[in-house]
Amino acid sequence: MTVDAFQLYGTRLVDPPPVRLRAGKLEADLANGNLRTIRYNGTEVLRAISYLVRDRDWGTYSPEITDLRIEQNDDRFEVAYLARCAGPDDTRLVIDVRITGSADRLDFEAEAITETGFETNRCGFCILHPIVGVAGSPATVEHVDGRIVATRFPDVIVPWQPFKDMRAITHVVMPDVQAECRMEGDTFEMEDQRNWSDASYKTYVRPLALPWPYQIAANQPVRQKTSLVIRDISGSTRHPPAAASRGVIKLELGARAGTMPDIGVIITPEEADATLSARSVLTEIAPQELLFHFDPGAGHDVEALRRFAAIATVHRGRSTLEIALPCKSSPSSEATEIARQMQLAEFRPDAIMISPSVDRQSTPPGSTWPECPPLDEVYAAARAAFPGIRIGGGMLSYFTELNRKRVPDGQLDFVSHCTNPIVHAADDLSVMQTLEALPFITRSVRAIYGGKPYRIGPSTIPMRQNPYGSRTMDNPSGARIPMANSDPRHNGRLGEAFALGYAIRVLGADLECLTLSALSGPFGLIAGPGEPTEPGGRRPLFDTVRTLCRLAGATWRECVSSSPSEVLSFVARDTAGATLHVVNLTGEERRVDCSTCRSARENSGRDLLLAPFATAALPLE
């Protein structure tokens, strides 16, 4: 079955297929000069080994690769190439790369040199360990001073680096098989990338406590090497099949159950007029919550609140005002002024989500925390200025910032944060893999805040605000770039599959509200000019958000997938009966056996064939 790439991705630009490298039981995929999905005997050992160069805003360069040479036979492969990065002010960096692999060893060597000097926040290797099956498991870390420490990969997400001053890390891949990853040429440390919803632990070069950005001096080679060494004492001679055929993915009813969350839609002052013009569409979706964004520091004032009031009058559900408090004067005076403007605009939301504006910016390890009033003072000011209204706190940015700055929740009626899947990488595989991290995030929030009412969002593929640099990245060509303020996949079926997969992955968190979109604009449900659309000019995401709105308050029961990285599902039961909801998270057809989830009447013995990024809803009774 061939599907137009434009319908799937919102662009006809597609990720080029990787080159499969194989040496005995060792396999890796070569993509854009880096290694992905490194497997031994069919089991993923490392998620990636990449040589990355980042600019002063933590944007990732896309180097030009030349002189690529690939040689391989049954027991060995070798790759060599040159990668060129062009920086600002005509600065240039060239990286000479050599990759070699044998049955039990992989070496990735790189030498970077610049004739002009080159500014960067980071230049060197990043090694990604997977999280599923690895979180909480034993590891041995060798430090640069020679100390060897027995430890564990973090289970609950840690805010700071779990391991520093690293030279090597070893973990068990499968019974009788160990993998040692050794890093040379600099001092490495690890961060828990689940903070950013990346599905990995990242070991990277140059400790964050050192200054950044920094200069690579002209004509001073920078050499680094990463080696993966496999120790297999199992005696197995089985090799994975060269091209393993994909079987049927099975769904089994699980034991967990709960209540579906309310669904929200984000509305900014910039999109308020478009939202009001599309009020009939808003009524059709019928979200339970409108989340109005208000930032006085960005010039939002009483006129924005009047627009919000007009939208709220045509909405049957609740509303929350999300306030980025400037904190240029006392929190009390600023909150009182916003309350005065709300009274003038005749706008009274059901809840206030308030956070200091400065807390939207990240404070990395080793950095100085910016000036900010005590959060208890901020929340007390909100209580006084908005009496009788629920007060929420947390972060207007991501779980990372909430994990690093634990808000005092004693005065709060709920806590909230967002996530974004393109902080570090923006290829299709990485975006979908971020869904694996969501249960770890929600479980970590529950470990901190217990049963406090909990909201997530807005969480979309495009990034609405960049906590790690001065700006989000413009994306006029519709490419796949990290930290972009627009992303073509939000307009395609991948965006719809991502949203439903997201909702399924956070079901166990007992969320009060989940926000996955706006109504209009780059984060919206209504398509812009030239985009792939459903009937009525809607993005494919429209159907999923409308379905989730209709399911709010229904009971859900988990369905366990035999391949959750490819297919996710759950059963929802409301007044109309029970329905099995299924989503294909891949760009290929997937065959699904859902016979154990369906009634005898529906179970005809036939499998369900899901098109790429397709969703399906099957009545069970």
Coordinates of C-alpha atoms in Angstrom, one line a residue:
M1 CA 0.0 0.0 0.0
T2 CA 1.5 3.3 -1.1
V3 CA 0.5 6.5 0.7
D4 CA 1.5 10.0 -0.3
A5 CA 4.3 11.2 1.9
F6 CA 2.6 14.6 2.0
Q7 CA -0.5 13.1 3.7
L8 CA 1.7 11.3 6.2
Y9 CA 4.3 13.9 7.1
G10 CA 2.8 17.3 5.9
T11 CA 5.8 17.5 3.5
R12 CA 7.2 15.4 0.7
L13 CA 10.7 15.6 2.3
V14 CA 11.2 12.3 4.0
D15 CA 13.9 10.9 6.2
P16 CA 16.3 8.9 4.0
P17 CA 16.4 5.3 4.9
P18 CA 19.4 4.3 7.0
V19 CA 22.2 2.0 5.7
R20 CA 22.2 -1.3 7.7
L21 CA 25.7 -2.2 8.8
R22 CA 26.3 -5.8 10.0
A23 CA 29.3 -7.7 11.4
G24 CA 28.3 -11.1 12.8
K25 CA 25.7 -10.6 15.6
L26 CA 26.4 -6.8 15.7
E27 CA 24.2 -4.5 13.7
A28 CA 23.8 -0.7 13.4
D29 CA 21.9 1.7 11.2
L30 CA 24.0 4.5 9.6
A31 CA 21.9 7.7 9.3
N32 CA 23.3 11.2 8.5
G33 CA 26.7 10.0 9.4
N34 CA 25.7 8.7 12.9
L35 CA 24.8 5.3 14.2
R36 CA 21.2 4.4 15.4
T37 CA 19.6 1.3 16.9
I38 CA 22.8 -0.6 17.7
R39 CA 21.9 -4.2 18.3
Y40 CA 23.6 -7.4 19.4
N41 CA 21.9 -10.7 18.4
G42 CA 18.7 -8.7 17.8
T43 CA 18.6 -6.8 21.1
E44 CA 19.1 -3.1 21.3
V45 CA 22.4 -2.3 23.1
L46 CA 22.6 1.4 22.4
R47 CA 20.0 3.7 20.9
A48 CA 22.7 5.9 19.2
I49 CA 26.3 7.0 18.9
S50 CA 26.4 10.4 17.4
Y51 CA 29.0 13.1 16.8
L52 CA 27.1 16.4 17.3
V53 CA 27.9 20.1 17.0
R54 CA 25.6 22.6 18.7
D55 CA 25.4 26.3 18.3
R56 CA 25.0 28.9 21.1
D57 CA 21.3 28.4 21.3
W58 CA 21.8 24.6 21.5
G59 CA 20.6 24.2 17.9
T60 CA 22.2 21.2 16.2
Y61 CA 24.2 21.7 13.0
S62 CA 23.3 19.6 10.0
P63 CA 26.8 19.0 8.5
E64 CA 27.5 18.5 4.9
I65 CA 28.8 14.9 4.5
T66 CA 31.3 14.3 1.7
D67 CA 33.7 11.5 0.6
L68 CA 31.5 8.9 2.2
R69 CA 32.9 5.4 1.9
I70 CA 31.2 2.2 3.2
E71 CA 32.8 -1.2 3.0
Q72 CA 31.4 -4.4 4.7
N73 CA 31.5 -8.2 4.6
D74 CA 30.0 -10.8 6.9
D75 CA 32.3 -10.2 9.8
R76 CA 33.4 -6.5 9.5
F77 CA 32.3 -3.1 8.3
E78 CA 34.1 0.2 7.9
V79 CA 32.7 3.7 7.2
A80 CA 34.7 6.9 6.5
Y81 CA 33.6 10.4 5.6
L82 CA 34.2 14.2 6.1
A83 CA 31.5 16.4 7.8
R84 CA 31.6 20.1 7.3
C85 CA 29.8 22.7 9.5
A86 CA 29.4 26.3 8.5
G87 CA 29.0 28.7 11.4
P88 CA 28.3 32.4 11.7
D89 CA 30.7 35.0 10.4
D90 CA 32.1 32.5 7.8
T91 CA 33.5 30.2 10.5
R92 CA 34.0 26.6 9.5
L93 CA 34.6 23.2 11.1
V94 CA 35.6 19.9 9.4
I95 CA 35.2 16.5 11.1
D96 CA 37.2 13.5 9.8
V97 CA 35.2 10.4 10.8
R98 CA 36.1 6.6 10.8
I99 CA 33.7 3.9 12.0
T100 CA 34.7 0.2 12.2
G101 CA 32.8 -2.8 13.4
S102 CA 33.5 -6.4 14.1
A103 CA 31.6 -9.2 15.7
D104 CA 32.2 -8.0 19.2
R105 CA 33.5 -4.4 18.9
L106 CA 32.5 -1.1 17.4
D107 CA 34.8 2.0 17.2
F108 CA 33.7 5.5 16.2
E109 CA 36.6 7.9 15.9
A110 CA 36.5 11.6 15.0
E111 CA 38.9 14.5 14.6
A112 CA 37.6 18.0 14.3
I113 CA 39.6 20.9 13.1
T114 CA 38.9 24.5 12.2
E115 CA 41.0 27.0 10.2
T116 CA 38.9 30.0 11.5
G117 CA 38.1 29.2 15.1
F118 CA 34.6 27.9 15.8
E119 CA 32.1 28.8 18.5
T120 CA 30.0 26.0 20.0
N121 CA 28.1 24.9 23.0
R122 CA 29.1 21.3 22.5
C123 CA 31.2 19.5 20.0
G124 CA 31.7 15.7 20.3
F125 CA 30.1 12.4 21.0
C126 CA 26.7 11.7 22.4
I127 CA 25.9 8.1 23.4
L128 CA 22.3 7.1 24.1
H129 CA 21.3 4.1 26.2
P130 CA 17.7 2.9 25.8
I131 CA 15.3 3.2 28.8
V132 CA 12.9 0.3 28.4
G133 CA 14.3 -2.6 30.3
V134 CA 17.3 -0.5 31.3
A135 CA 15.8 2.0 33.8
G136 CA 16.7 0.9 37.3
S137 CA 19.1 -1.9 36.2
P138 CA 22.7 -2.3 37.4
A139 CA 25.6 -0.6 35.7
T140 CA 29.3 -0.2 36.4
V141 CA 30.9 3.2 35.8
E142 CA 34.6 3.8 35.4
H143 CA 35.7 7.3 36.2
V144 CA 38.5 9.3 34.7
D145 CA 40.6 8.9 37.8
G146 CA 40.4 5.1 37.5
R147 CA 37.7 4.5 40.2
I148 CA 35.2 1.8 39.3
V149 CA 31.7 2.1 40.9
A150 CA 28.8 -0.3 40.9
T151 CA 25.6 1.6 40.5
R152 CA 22.3 1.6 38.7
F153 CA 20.6 3.5 35.9
P154 CA 18.0 5.9 37.5
D155 CA 14.5 4.6 37.7
V156 CA 12.6 7.7 38.8
I157 CA 13.9 10.6 36.7
V158 CA 16.8 12.5 38.3
P159 CA 17.0 16.2 37.7
W160 CA 20.8 16.4 37.6
Q161 CA 23.6 14.2 36.1
P162 CA 23.5 10.7 37.6
F163 CA 27.1 10.0 36.6
K164 CA 30.0 12.5 36.1
D165 CA 33.7 12.3 35.2
M166 CA 33.1 9.2 33.1
R167 CA 35.5 7.1 31.1
A168 CA 33.3 4.0 30.6
I169 CA 30.0 2.4 31.5
T170 CA 29.1 -1.3 31.4
H171 CA 25.6 -2.8 31.6
V172 CA 24.0 -6.2 31.0
V173 CA 22.3 -6.5 27.7
M174 CA 20.9 -10.0 28.1
P175 CA 21.9 -13.0 30.3
D176 CA 25.6 -13.7 29.8
V177 CA 26.1 -10.7 27.6
Q178 CA 27.7 -7.4 28.8
A179 CA 28.3 -4.2 26.8
E180 CA 31.0 -1.7 27.8
C181 CA 30.9 1.7 26.3
R182 CA 34.3 3.5 26.5
M183 CA 34.8 7.2 25.8
E184 CA 38.2 8.8 25.1
G185 CA 39.5 12.2 24.3
D186 CA 37.6 14.3 26.9
T187 CA 35.7 14.0 30.2
F188 CA 32.1 12.7 29.7
E189 CA 29.0 12.8 31.9
M190 CA 25.5 11.4 31.7
E191 CA 22.1 13.1 31.9
D192 CA 18.7 11.6 32.3
Q193 CA 17.2 12.6 28.9
R194 CA 13.8 11.4 30.0
N195 CA 13.6 14.9 31.6
W196 CA 13.0 16.2 28.0
S197 CA 10.9 13.2 27.1
D198 CA 13.8 11.7 25.1
A199 CA 13.7 7.9 25.4
S200 CA 17.3 7.6 26.5
Y201 CA 20.1 8.2 29.0
K202 CA 22.6 10.5 27.2
T203 CA 26.4 10.4 27.9
Y204 CA 27.9 13.4 26.3
V205 CA 31.2 15.2 26.1
R206 CA 32.3 18.4 28.0
P207 CA 30.7 18.7 31.4
L208 CA 28.0 21.3 31.7
A209 CA 29.8 23.0 34.6
L210 CA 32.3 24.3 32.1
P211 CA 31.6 27.6 30.3
W212 CA 29.5 27.6 27.2
P213 CA 29.6 28.7 24.4
Y214 CA 33.3 28.2 24.0
Q215 CA 35.8 28.5 21.2
I216 CA 37.5 25.7 19.4
A217 CA 40.9 27.2 18.6
A218 CA 42.1 27.5 15.0
N219 CA 44.3 24.6 13.7
Q220 CA 44.1 22.7 17.0
P221 CA 42.7 19.2 16.3
V222 CA 40.1 17.8 18.7
R223 CA 40.2 14.0 18.7
Q224 CA 37.7 11.7 20.4
K225 CA 36.8 8.1 20.2
T226 CA 33.9 6.0 21.4
S227 CA 34.2 2.2 21.6
L228 CA 31.5 -0.4 22.3
V229 CA 32.9 -3.7 23.5
I230 CA 30.6 -6.8 23.7
R231 CA 31.4 -9.6 26.1
D232 CA 29.4 -12.6 25.3
I233 CA 29.9 -15.7 27.4
S234 CA 26.6 -17.4 26.4
G235 CA 28.3 -19.5 23.8
S236 CA 25.3 -18.9 21.5
T237 CA 26.1 -19.0 17.8
R238 CA 22.7 -17.9 16.7
H239 CA 22.7 -14.9 14.4
P240 CA 19.6 -12.8 13.9
P241 CA 18.0 -13.3 10.4
A242 CA 19.4 -10.9 7.8
A243 CA 15.9 -9.5 7.2
A244 CA 13.6 -10.6 9.9
S245 CA 10.0 -10.6 8.7
R246 CA 7.6 -8.7 10.9
G247 CA 4.9 -10.8 12.5
V248 CA 1.5 -10.0 13.8
I249 CA 1.4 -7.6 16.7
K250 CA -0.9 -9.0 19.5
L251 CA -3.1 -7.0 21.8
E252 CA -4.1 -8.4 25.2
L253 CA -6.4 -6.9 27.7
G254 CA -4.5 -5.7 30.8
A255 CA -5.5 -5.1 34.4
R256 CA -5.0 -1.4 34.7
A257 CA -8.1 0.9 34.4
G258 CA -9.1 4.4 35.2
T259 CA -11.0 7.5 34.0
M260 CA -10.2 9.4 30.8
P261 CA -8.9 12.9 31.3
D262 CA -10.6 16.1 30.2
I263 CA -9.1 17.6 27.1
G264 CA -8.0 21.2 26.7
V265 CA -7.2 23.5 23.8
I266 CA -4.6 26.3 24.1
I267 CA -5.6 29.8 22.9
T268 CA -3.1 32.7 22.6
P269 CA -3.9 36.4 22.1
E270 CA -2.4 36.1 18.6
E271 CA -4.8 33.3 17.7
A272 CA -7.9 34.7 19.6
D273 CA -9.5 36.3 16.6
A274 CA -9.1 33.2 14.4
T275 CA -10.5 31.1 17.2
L276 CA -13.5 33.3 17.6
S277 CA -14.1 33.1 13.8
A278 CA -14.0 29.3 14.0
R279 CA -16.3 29.1 17.1
S280 CA -18.6 26.6 15.3
V281 CA -15.6 24.3 14.9
L282 CA -14.7 24.8 18.6
T283 CA -18.3 23.9 19.5
E284 CA -18.0 20.7 17.4
I285 CA -14.8 19.6 19.2
A286 CA -16.3 20.5 22.5
P287 CA -13.1 20.5 24.7
Q288 CA -13.7 20.5 28.4
E289 CA -11.1 23.2 29.0
L290 CA -9.9 26.3 27.2
L291 CA -6.3 27.2 28.2
F292 CA -5.8 31.0 27.6
H293 CA -2.1 32.1 27.5
F294 CA -1.4 35.5 29.0
D295 CA 2.1 37.1 29.1
P296 CA 2.3 40.8 30.1
G297 CA 6.0 40.7 29.2
A298 CA 5.0 40.0 25.6
G299 CA 2.6 43.0 25.5
H300 CA -0.6 41.1 26.4
D301 CA -3.1 43.4 28.1
V302 CA -6.8 44.0 28.8
E303 CA -7.6 43.8 25.1
A304 CA -6.3 40.2 25.0
L305 CA -8.5 39.4 28.0
R306 CA -11.6 40.9 26.3
R307 CA -11.0 38.5 23.4
F308 CA -10.7 35.7 25.8
A309 CA -13.9 36.7 27.4
A310 CA -15.7 36.7 24.1
I311 CA -14.4 33.2 23.3
A312 CA -15.4 31.9 26.8
T313 CA -19.0 33.1 26.3
V314 CA -19.4 30.7 23.3
H315 CA -17.7 27.8 25.1
R316 CA -19.7 25.4 27.2
G317 CA -16.8 24.1 29.2
R318 CA -14.3 25.5 31.7
S319 CA -11.4 27.9 31.2
T320 CA -8.0 28.5 32.7
L321 CA -5.8 31.6 32.4
E322 CA -2.1 30.7 32.1
I323 CA -0.1 33.6 33.4
A324 CA 3.6 34.2 32.8
L325 CA 4.1 36.6 35.7
P326 CA 6.8 39.2 34.8
C327 CA 8.1 39.6 38.4
K328 CA 9.5 43.0 37.6
S329 CA 7.8 44.3 40.7
S330 CA 6.2 42.6 43.6
P331 CA 4.1 39.5 42.7
S332 CA 1.2 41.1 44.7
S333 CA 1.1 44.3 42.7
E334 CA 1.4 42.4 39.4
A335 CA -1.3 39.9 40.2
T336 CA -3.6 42.7 41.4
E337 CA -3.1 44.6 38.2
I338 CA -4.0 41.5 36.1
A339 CA -7.1 41.0 38.3
R340 CA -8.0 44.6 37.6
Q341 CA -7.7 44.0 33.9
M342 CA -9.7 40.8 34.1
Q343 CA -12.5 42.8 35.8
L344 CA -12.5 45.4 33.1
A345 CA -12.6 42.7 30.4
E346 CA -15.4 40.9 32.3
F347 CA -13.3 37.7 32.1
R348 CA -13.5 35.3 35.0
P349 CA -11.8 31.9 34.3
D350 CA -12.4 28.9 36.4
A351 CA -8.7 28.5 37.2
I352 CA -5.4 30.3 37.1
M353 CA -2.1 28.6 36.2
I354 CA 0.6 31.0 37.3
S355 CA 4.4 30.8 37.1
P356 CA 7.2 33.4 37.0
S357 CA 8.1 34.2 33.5
V358 CA 11.8 33.6 34.2
D359 CA 11.1 30.0 35.2
R360 CA 10.4 29.3 31.5
Q361 CA 14.1 29.4 31.0
S362 CA 16.2 26.4 31.9
T363 CA 19.0 26.6 34.6
P364 CA 21.5 23.9 33.5
P365 CA 23.9 22.4 36.0
G366 CA 26.7 24.8 37.0
S367 CA 24.6 27.9 36.0
T368 CA 23.5 30.6 38.4
W369 CA 19.8 30.6 39.1
P370 CA 18.1 33.9 37.9
E371 CA 16.5 36.2 40.4
C372 CA 12.9 35.2 41.2
P373 CA 10.5 35.8 44.1
P374 CA 9.9 32.9 46.3
L375 CA 7.2 30.7 44.8
D376 CA 5.2 30.7 48.0
E377 CA 5.0 34.5 47.6
V378 CA 3.8 34.2 44.0
Y379 CA 1.1 31.7 45.0
A380 CA -0.1 33.7 48.0
A381 CA -0.4 36.8 45.7
A382 CA -2.5 34.8 43.3
R383 CA -4.7 33.5 46.1
A384 CA -5.3 37.1 47.2
A385 CA -5.8 38.6 43.8
F386 CA -8.1 35.9 42.4
P387 CA -10.3 34.8 45.3
G388 CA -12.6 31.8 44.7
I389 CA -10.6 30.7 41.7
R390 CA -8.5 27.5 41.6
I391 CA -4.8 28.2 41.6
G392 CA -2.3 26.0 39.8
G393 CA 1.4 26.1 39.5
G394 CA 4.3 24.2 38.1
M395 CA 6.0 25.1 34.9
L396 CA 4.9 26.8 31.6
S397 CA 7.8 25.0 30.1
Y398 CA 8.7 21.3 30.4
F399 CA 9.1 18.6 33.0
T400 CA 12.8 19.3 33.0
E401 CA 12.3 22.6 34.7
L402 CA 9.7 21.2 37.1
N403 CA 12.0 18.5 38.1
R404 CA 14.9 20.9 38.7
K405 CA 12.9 23.5 40.5
R406 CA 10.4 21.6 42.7
V407 CA 7.5 24.0 43.3
P408 CA 6.0 24.1 46.8
D409 CA 2.5 22.7 46.3
G410 CA 0.9 23.4 49.6
Q411 CA -1.1 26.4 48.2
L412 CA -1.8 24.8 44.8
D413 CA -5.0 23.1 43.6
F414 CA -3.1 21.4 40.7
V415 CA 0.4 21.1 39.2
S416 CA 1.1 21.3 35.5
H417 CA 3.9 21.1 32.9
C418 CA 4.4 20.6 29.2
T419 CA 6.6 18.3 27.1
N420 CA 8.1 18.7 23.6
P421 CA 9.5 15.9 21.4
I422 CA 12.0 17.9 19.3
V423 CA 14.3 19.4 21.9
H424 CA 17.3 17.3 21.0
A425 CA 16.4 15.4 17.7
A426 CA 13.7 15.8 15.2
D427 CA 13.8 12.8 12.9
D428 CA 10.6 10.7 12.7
L429 CA 12.0 7.8 14.8
S430 CA 13.2 10.0 17.6
V431 CA 9.8 11.9 17.8
M432 CA 7.8 8.7 18.2
Q433 CA 10.3 7.2 20.6
T434 CA 9.7 10.1 23.0
L435 CA 6.3 8.5 23.8
E436 CA 8.3 5.8 25.6
A437 CA 9.5 8.4 28.2
L438 CA 6.0 9.7 29.1
P439 CA 5.1 7.0 31.7
F440 CA 8.4 7.6 33.4
I441 CA 7.7 11.4 33.5
T442 CA 4.2 11.0 34.9
R443 CA 5.4 8.4 37.5
S444 CA 8.2 10.8 38.5
V445 CA 5.7 13.6 39.0
R446 CA 3.5 11.4 41.1
A447 CA 6.6 10.5 43.2
I448 CA 7.1 14.2 43.9
Y449 CA 3.5 15.5 44.2
G450 CA 1.5 12.3 45.2
G451 CA -2.2 12.6 44.4
K452 CA -2.2 16.3 43.7
P453 CA -4.5 17.0 40.6
Y454 CA -2.2 16.9 37.6
R455 CA -2.4 18.5 34.2
I456 CA -0.1 18.2 31.1
G457 CA 0.1 20.6 28.2
P458 CA 0.1 22.2 25.8
S459 CA 2.3 19.5 24.4
T460 CA 2.7 19.5 20.6
I461 CA 5.4 18.5 18.1
P462 CA 6.2 22.2 17.3
M463 CA 8.0 24.0 20.2
R464 CA 6.1 27.0 21.5
Q465 CA 9.0 28.3 23.6
N466 CA 12.7 27.4 23.9
P467 CA 13.9 27.2 27.5
Y468 CA 17.4 26.3 26.3
G469 CA 18.2 29.3 24.0
S470 CA 17.2 32.7 23.0
R471 CA 14.5 31.6 20.6
T472 CA 12.7 28.8 18.8
M473 CA 13.9 28.0 15.3
D474 CA 12.0 29.3 12.3
N475 CA 11.2 26.6 9.8
P476 CA 10.1 28.2 6.5
S477 CA 11.0 25.2 4.4
G478 CA 9.1 22.7 6.5
A479 CA 12.1 20.6 7.5
R480 CA 12.6 18.3 10.4
I481 CA 14.7 20.5 12.8
P482 CA 15.0 20.5 16.6
M483 CA 13.4 23.3 18.6
A484 CA 11.3 24.5 15.6
N485 CA 8.2 26.7 16.1
S486 CA 6.4 24.9 13.3
D487 CA 6.7 21.3 12.1
P488 CA 5.1 19.9 9.0
R489 CA 4.3 16.6 10.8
H490 CA 1.8 18.4 13.0
N491 CA -0.2 18.8 9.8
G492 CA 0.0 15.1 8.7
R493 CA -1.1 11.7 9.9
L494 CA 2.1 11.3 11.9
G495 CA 0.8 14.2 14.0
E496 CA -2.5 12.5 14.6
A497 CA -0.8 9.2 15.5
F498 CA 1.6 11.0 17.9
A499 CA -1.3 12.7 19.7
L500 CA -3.2 9.5 20.2
G501 CA -0.1 7.6 21.2
Y502 CA 0.6 10.5 23.7
A503 CA -2.8 10.2 25.2
I504 CA -2.5 6.4 25.6
R505 CA 1.0 6.7 27.2
V506 CA -0.3 9.1 29.9
L507 CA -3.5 7.2 30.8
G508 CA -2.0 5.7 34.0
A509 CA -1.2 9.2 35.4
D510 CA -4.8 9.9 36.3
L511 CA -4.6 13.4 34.7
E512 CA -7.1 16.1 35.4
C513 CA -6.6 17.6 31.9
L514 CA -4.5 17.0 28.8
T515 CA -3.9 19.6 26.2
L516 CA -2.5 18.5 22.8
S517 CA -3.3 21.4 20.4
A518 CA -4.6 24.8 19.7
L519 CA -7.6 25.5 17.5
S520 CA -5.7 27.5 14.8
G521 CA -2.2 28.5 14.0
P522 CA 1.0 26.2 13.9
F523 CA -0.2 24.2 16.9
G524 CA -3.8 24.1 15.7
L525 CA -6.5 21.7 14.4
I526 CA -7.5 23.8 11.5
A527 CA -5.3 23.5 8.4
G528 CA -3.4 26.4 6.8
P529 CA -3.0 27.1 3.1
G530 CA -1.4 24.2 1.2
E531 CA -1.5 21.7 4.0
P532 CA -2.9 18.1 3.8
T533 CA -6.5 18.3 5.2
E534 CA -9.4 16.2 6.1
P535 CA -12.9 17.2 5.0
G536 CA -13.7 20.7 6.2
G537 CA -10.2 22.0 6.1
R538 CA -9.1 20.2 9.3
R539 CA -5.8 18.7 10.0
P540 CA -5.8 14.9 10.6
L541 CA -5.2 15.6 14.3
F542 CA -8.7 17.1 14.5
D543 CA -10.4 13.7 14.6
T544 CA -8.2 12.4 17.4
V545 CA -8.7 15.5 19.6
R546 CA -12.5 15.4 19.0
T547 CA -12.6 11.7 19.9
L548 CA -10.6 12.3 23.1
C549 CA -13.0 15.2 24.0
R550 CA -15.9 12.8 23.6
L551 CA -14.3 10.2 25.7
A552 CA -13.5 12.5 28.7
G553 CA -14.9 11.0 31.9
A554 CA -15.3 7.5 30.3
T555 CA -13.6 4.5 31.9
W556 CA -10.5 3.1 30.2
R557 CA -8.8 -0.3 30.4
E558 CA -5.3 -1.0 29.2
C559 CA -4.5 -3.2 26.2
V560 CA -0.9 -4.6 26.3
S561 CA 0.8 -4.5 22.9
S562 CA 3.4 -7.1 22.0
S563 CA 5.3 -4.3 20.2
P564 CA 4.4 -1.0 22.0
S565 CA 7.0 0.9 19.9
E566 CA 4.9 0.2 16.9
V567 CA 1.2 -0.2 18.0
L568 CA -0.6 1.2 21.1
S569 CA -4.2 0.7 22.1
F570 CA -6.8 0.9 24.9
V571 CA -10.4 0.2 25.5
A572 CA -12.8 3.0 26.5
R573 CA -16.3 2.4 27.8
D574 CA -18.9 5.2 27.9
T575 CA -22.7 5.3 27.7
A576 CA -22.5 4.1 24.0
G577 CA -20.6 0.9 25.0
A578 CA -17.0 -0.2 24.7
T579 CA -14.6 0.7 21.9
L580 CA -11.1 -0.5 21.2
H581 CA -8.8 2.4 20.0
V582 CA -5.7 1.4 18.1
V583 CA -2.9 3.5 16.6
N584 CA 0.0 2.6 14.3
L585 CA 3.1 4.6 15.3
T586 CA 5.1 3.7 12.2
G587 CA 5.3 4.7 8.6
E588 CA 4.6 1.2 7.4
E589 CA 1.6 -1.1 7.5
R590 CA 1.2 -3.2 10.6
R591 CA -1.0 -6.3 11.1
V592 CA -2.6 -6.5 14.5
D593 CA -4.3 -9.4 16.3
C594 CA -6.9 -7.9 18.6
S595 CA -9.1 -11.0 18.9
T596 CA -8.7 -11.2 22.7
C597 CA -9.9 -7.6 23.1
R598 CA -13.0 -8.0 20.9
S599 CA -16.3 -9.7 21.5
A600 CA -17.1 -13.2 20.1
R601 CA -19.4 -11.5 17.6
E602 CA -16.6 -9.4 16.2
N603 CA -13.9 -12.0 16.4
S604 CA -13.9 -13.5 13.0
G605 CA -10.3 -14.6 13.2
R606 CA -9.1 -11.9 10.8
D607 CA -6.3 -9.6 11.8
L608 CA -6.6 -5.8 11.6
L609 CA -4.4 -4.2 8.9
L610 CA -3.4 -0.7 10.0
A611 CA -2.1 1.7 7.3
P612 CA 0.9 3.9 8.2
F613 CA 0.2 6.2 11.2
A614 CA -3.4 5.1 11.0
T615 CA -5.9 5.1 13.9
A616 CA -8.9 2.8 14.3
A617 CA -11.9 2.6 16.6
L618 CA -13.5 -0.8 16.8
P619 CA -16.8 -1.3 18.8
L620 CA -16.6 -4.3 21.1
E621 CA -20.3 -4.7 21.9

